[in-house]
XYZ file of C-alpha atoms in Angstrom:
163
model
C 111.083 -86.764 -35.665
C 107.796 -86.484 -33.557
C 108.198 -86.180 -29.710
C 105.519 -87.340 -27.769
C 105.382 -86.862 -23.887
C 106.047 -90.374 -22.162
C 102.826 -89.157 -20.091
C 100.851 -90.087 -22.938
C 101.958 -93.196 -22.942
C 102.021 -94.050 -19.331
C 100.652 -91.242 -17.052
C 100.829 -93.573 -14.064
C 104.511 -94.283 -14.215
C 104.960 -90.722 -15.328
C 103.060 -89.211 -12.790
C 105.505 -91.223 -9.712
C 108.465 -90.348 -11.422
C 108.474 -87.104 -13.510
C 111.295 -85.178 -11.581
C 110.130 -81.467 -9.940
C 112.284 -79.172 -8.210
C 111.096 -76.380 -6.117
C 112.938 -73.318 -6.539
C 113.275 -70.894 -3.805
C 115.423 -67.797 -3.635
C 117.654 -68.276 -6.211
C 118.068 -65.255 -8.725
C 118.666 -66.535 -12.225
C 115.234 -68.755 -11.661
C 112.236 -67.467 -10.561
C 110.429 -69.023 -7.173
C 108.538 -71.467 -8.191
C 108.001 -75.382 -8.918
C 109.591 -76.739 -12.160
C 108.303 -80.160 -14.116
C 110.956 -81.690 -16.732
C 108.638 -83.560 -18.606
C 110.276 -85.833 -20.977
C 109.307 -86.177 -24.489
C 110.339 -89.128 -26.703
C 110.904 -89.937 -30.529
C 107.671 -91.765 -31.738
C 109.067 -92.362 -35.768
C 109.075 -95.884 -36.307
C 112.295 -97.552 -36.879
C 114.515 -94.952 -34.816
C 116.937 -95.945 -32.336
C 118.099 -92.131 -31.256
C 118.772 -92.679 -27.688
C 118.007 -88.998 -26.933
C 114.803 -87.090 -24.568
C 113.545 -83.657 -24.807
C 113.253 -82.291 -21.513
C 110.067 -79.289 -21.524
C 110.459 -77.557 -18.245
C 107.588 -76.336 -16.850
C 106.200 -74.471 -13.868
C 102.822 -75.688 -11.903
C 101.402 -72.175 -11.486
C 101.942 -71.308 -15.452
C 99.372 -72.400 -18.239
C 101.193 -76.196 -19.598
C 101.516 -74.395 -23.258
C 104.514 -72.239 -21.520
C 107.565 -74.203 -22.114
C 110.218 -72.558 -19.968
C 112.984 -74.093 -21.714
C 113.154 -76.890 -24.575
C 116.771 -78.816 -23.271
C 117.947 -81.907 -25.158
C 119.634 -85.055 -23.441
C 121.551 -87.827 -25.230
C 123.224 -90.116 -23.065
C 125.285 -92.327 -25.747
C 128.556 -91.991 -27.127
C 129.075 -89.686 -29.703
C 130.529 -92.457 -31.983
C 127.176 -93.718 -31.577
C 125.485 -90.373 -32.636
C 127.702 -90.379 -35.725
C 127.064 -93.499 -36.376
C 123.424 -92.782 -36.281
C 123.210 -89.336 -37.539
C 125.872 -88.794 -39.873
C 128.487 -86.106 -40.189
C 126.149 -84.066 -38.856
C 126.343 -84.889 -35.334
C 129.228 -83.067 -33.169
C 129.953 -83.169 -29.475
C 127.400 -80.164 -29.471
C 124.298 -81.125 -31.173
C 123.982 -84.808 -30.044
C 125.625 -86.069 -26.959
C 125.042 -84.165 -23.400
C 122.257 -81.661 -22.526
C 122.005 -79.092 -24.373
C 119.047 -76.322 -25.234
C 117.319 -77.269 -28.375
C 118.061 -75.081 -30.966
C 114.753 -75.039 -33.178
C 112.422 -74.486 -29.797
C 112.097 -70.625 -28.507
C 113.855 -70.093 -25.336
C 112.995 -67.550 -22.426
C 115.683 -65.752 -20.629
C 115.261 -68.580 -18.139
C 115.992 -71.522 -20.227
C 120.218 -71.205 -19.688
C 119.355 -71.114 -15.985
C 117.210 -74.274 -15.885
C 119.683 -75.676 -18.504
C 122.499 -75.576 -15.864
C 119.784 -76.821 -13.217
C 118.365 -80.111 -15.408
C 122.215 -80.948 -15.403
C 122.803 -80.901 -11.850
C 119.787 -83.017 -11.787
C 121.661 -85.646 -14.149
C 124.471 -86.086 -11.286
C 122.538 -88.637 -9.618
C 122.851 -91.774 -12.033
C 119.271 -92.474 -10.715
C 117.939 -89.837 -12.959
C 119.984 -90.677 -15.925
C 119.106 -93.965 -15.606
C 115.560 -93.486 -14.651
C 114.997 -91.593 -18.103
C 117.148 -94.405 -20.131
C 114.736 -96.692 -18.814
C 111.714 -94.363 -19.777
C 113.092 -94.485 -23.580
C 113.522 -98.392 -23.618
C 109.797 -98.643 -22.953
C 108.321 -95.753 -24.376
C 110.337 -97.199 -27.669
C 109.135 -101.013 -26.898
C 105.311 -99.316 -27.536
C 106.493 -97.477 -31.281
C 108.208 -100.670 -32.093
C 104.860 -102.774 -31.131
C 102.657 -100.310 -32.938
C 104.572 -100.709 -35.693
C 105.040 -104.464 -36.318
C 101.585 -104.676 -36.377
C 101.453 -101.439 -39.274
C 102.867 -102.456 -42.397
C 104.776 -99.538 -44.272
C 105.584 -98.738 -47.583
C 108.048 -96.532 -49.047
C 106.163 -94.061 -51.293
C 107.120 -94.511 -55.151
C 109.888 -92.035 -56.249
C 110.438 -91.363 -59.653
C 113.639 -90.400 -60.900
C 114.293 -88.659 -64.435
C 116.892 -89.988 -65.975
C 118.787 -87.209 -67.870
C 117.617 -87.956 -70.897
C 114.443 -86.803 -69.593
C 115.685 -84.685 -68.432
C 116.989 -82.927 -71.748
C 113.227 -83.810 -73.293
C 111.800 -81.096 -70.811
């Protein structure tokens, strides 16, 4: 599923309420001020309910992802329902660092910090509401698109055998 950052969408709105935290003196972080820019599913026709959260520092290049965390607020009877067997308490629901993304030493540290952040319901609710519009944009774009499923052939097995 592609991720786009909700600032590409709507850098206004994104630019008022993108939370930063300025770090000072702690020792599992360095000093420093920390972005969690959120990043949203743009595939037409999904209904995940999840953000990716890349943290990143002001004085650092924006190609230096400090940590890649994960954030699904629903149920996880709604991730199953959604996802399959696949989904566990683990991979779906909560915060959690994504595990495709490379993580620095850092990211466990600013894991633990994003979810002190999600203690205020403002937050929580602040990037809920981010996803319901961010998704109202894919779902315009795309009832104005019209899709096709590609062609699949299937052998049958006695076509199989001919081979």
């Amino acid at each position: 599923m592609p991720m786009i950052p909700f600032m590409e969408r709507f850098p206004d709105l994104a630019a008022r309420e993108t939370r930063c935290v300025t770090v000072f003196g702690r020792s599992d972080i360095p000093d420093g001020e920390y972005g969690f820019l959120e990043l949203f599913c743009d595939e037409p026709g999904c209904d995940c309910r999840r953000v990716m959260i890349a943290v990143l520092r002001s004085d650092t290049e924006l190609n230096k992802i400090w940590a890649s965390i994960n954030y699904g607020w629903e149920s996880i009877e709604f991730y199953k329902q959604w996802g399959g067997a696949w989904c566990t308490q683990a991979d779906a629901k909560g915060s959690f660092l994504d595990p495709v993304s490379p993580q620095p030493a850092y990211s466990p540290a600013l894991l633990t910090l994003f979810r002190s952040l999600l203690r205020s319901p403002d937050y929580a609710k602040r990037i809920q509401s981010h996803y319901e519009i961010f998704r109202q944009t894919v779902d315009e774009a795309c009832s104005h698109t019209v899709y096709s499923t590609p062609y699949r052939r299937h052998r049958s097995r006695h076509a199989k055998a001919r081979l």
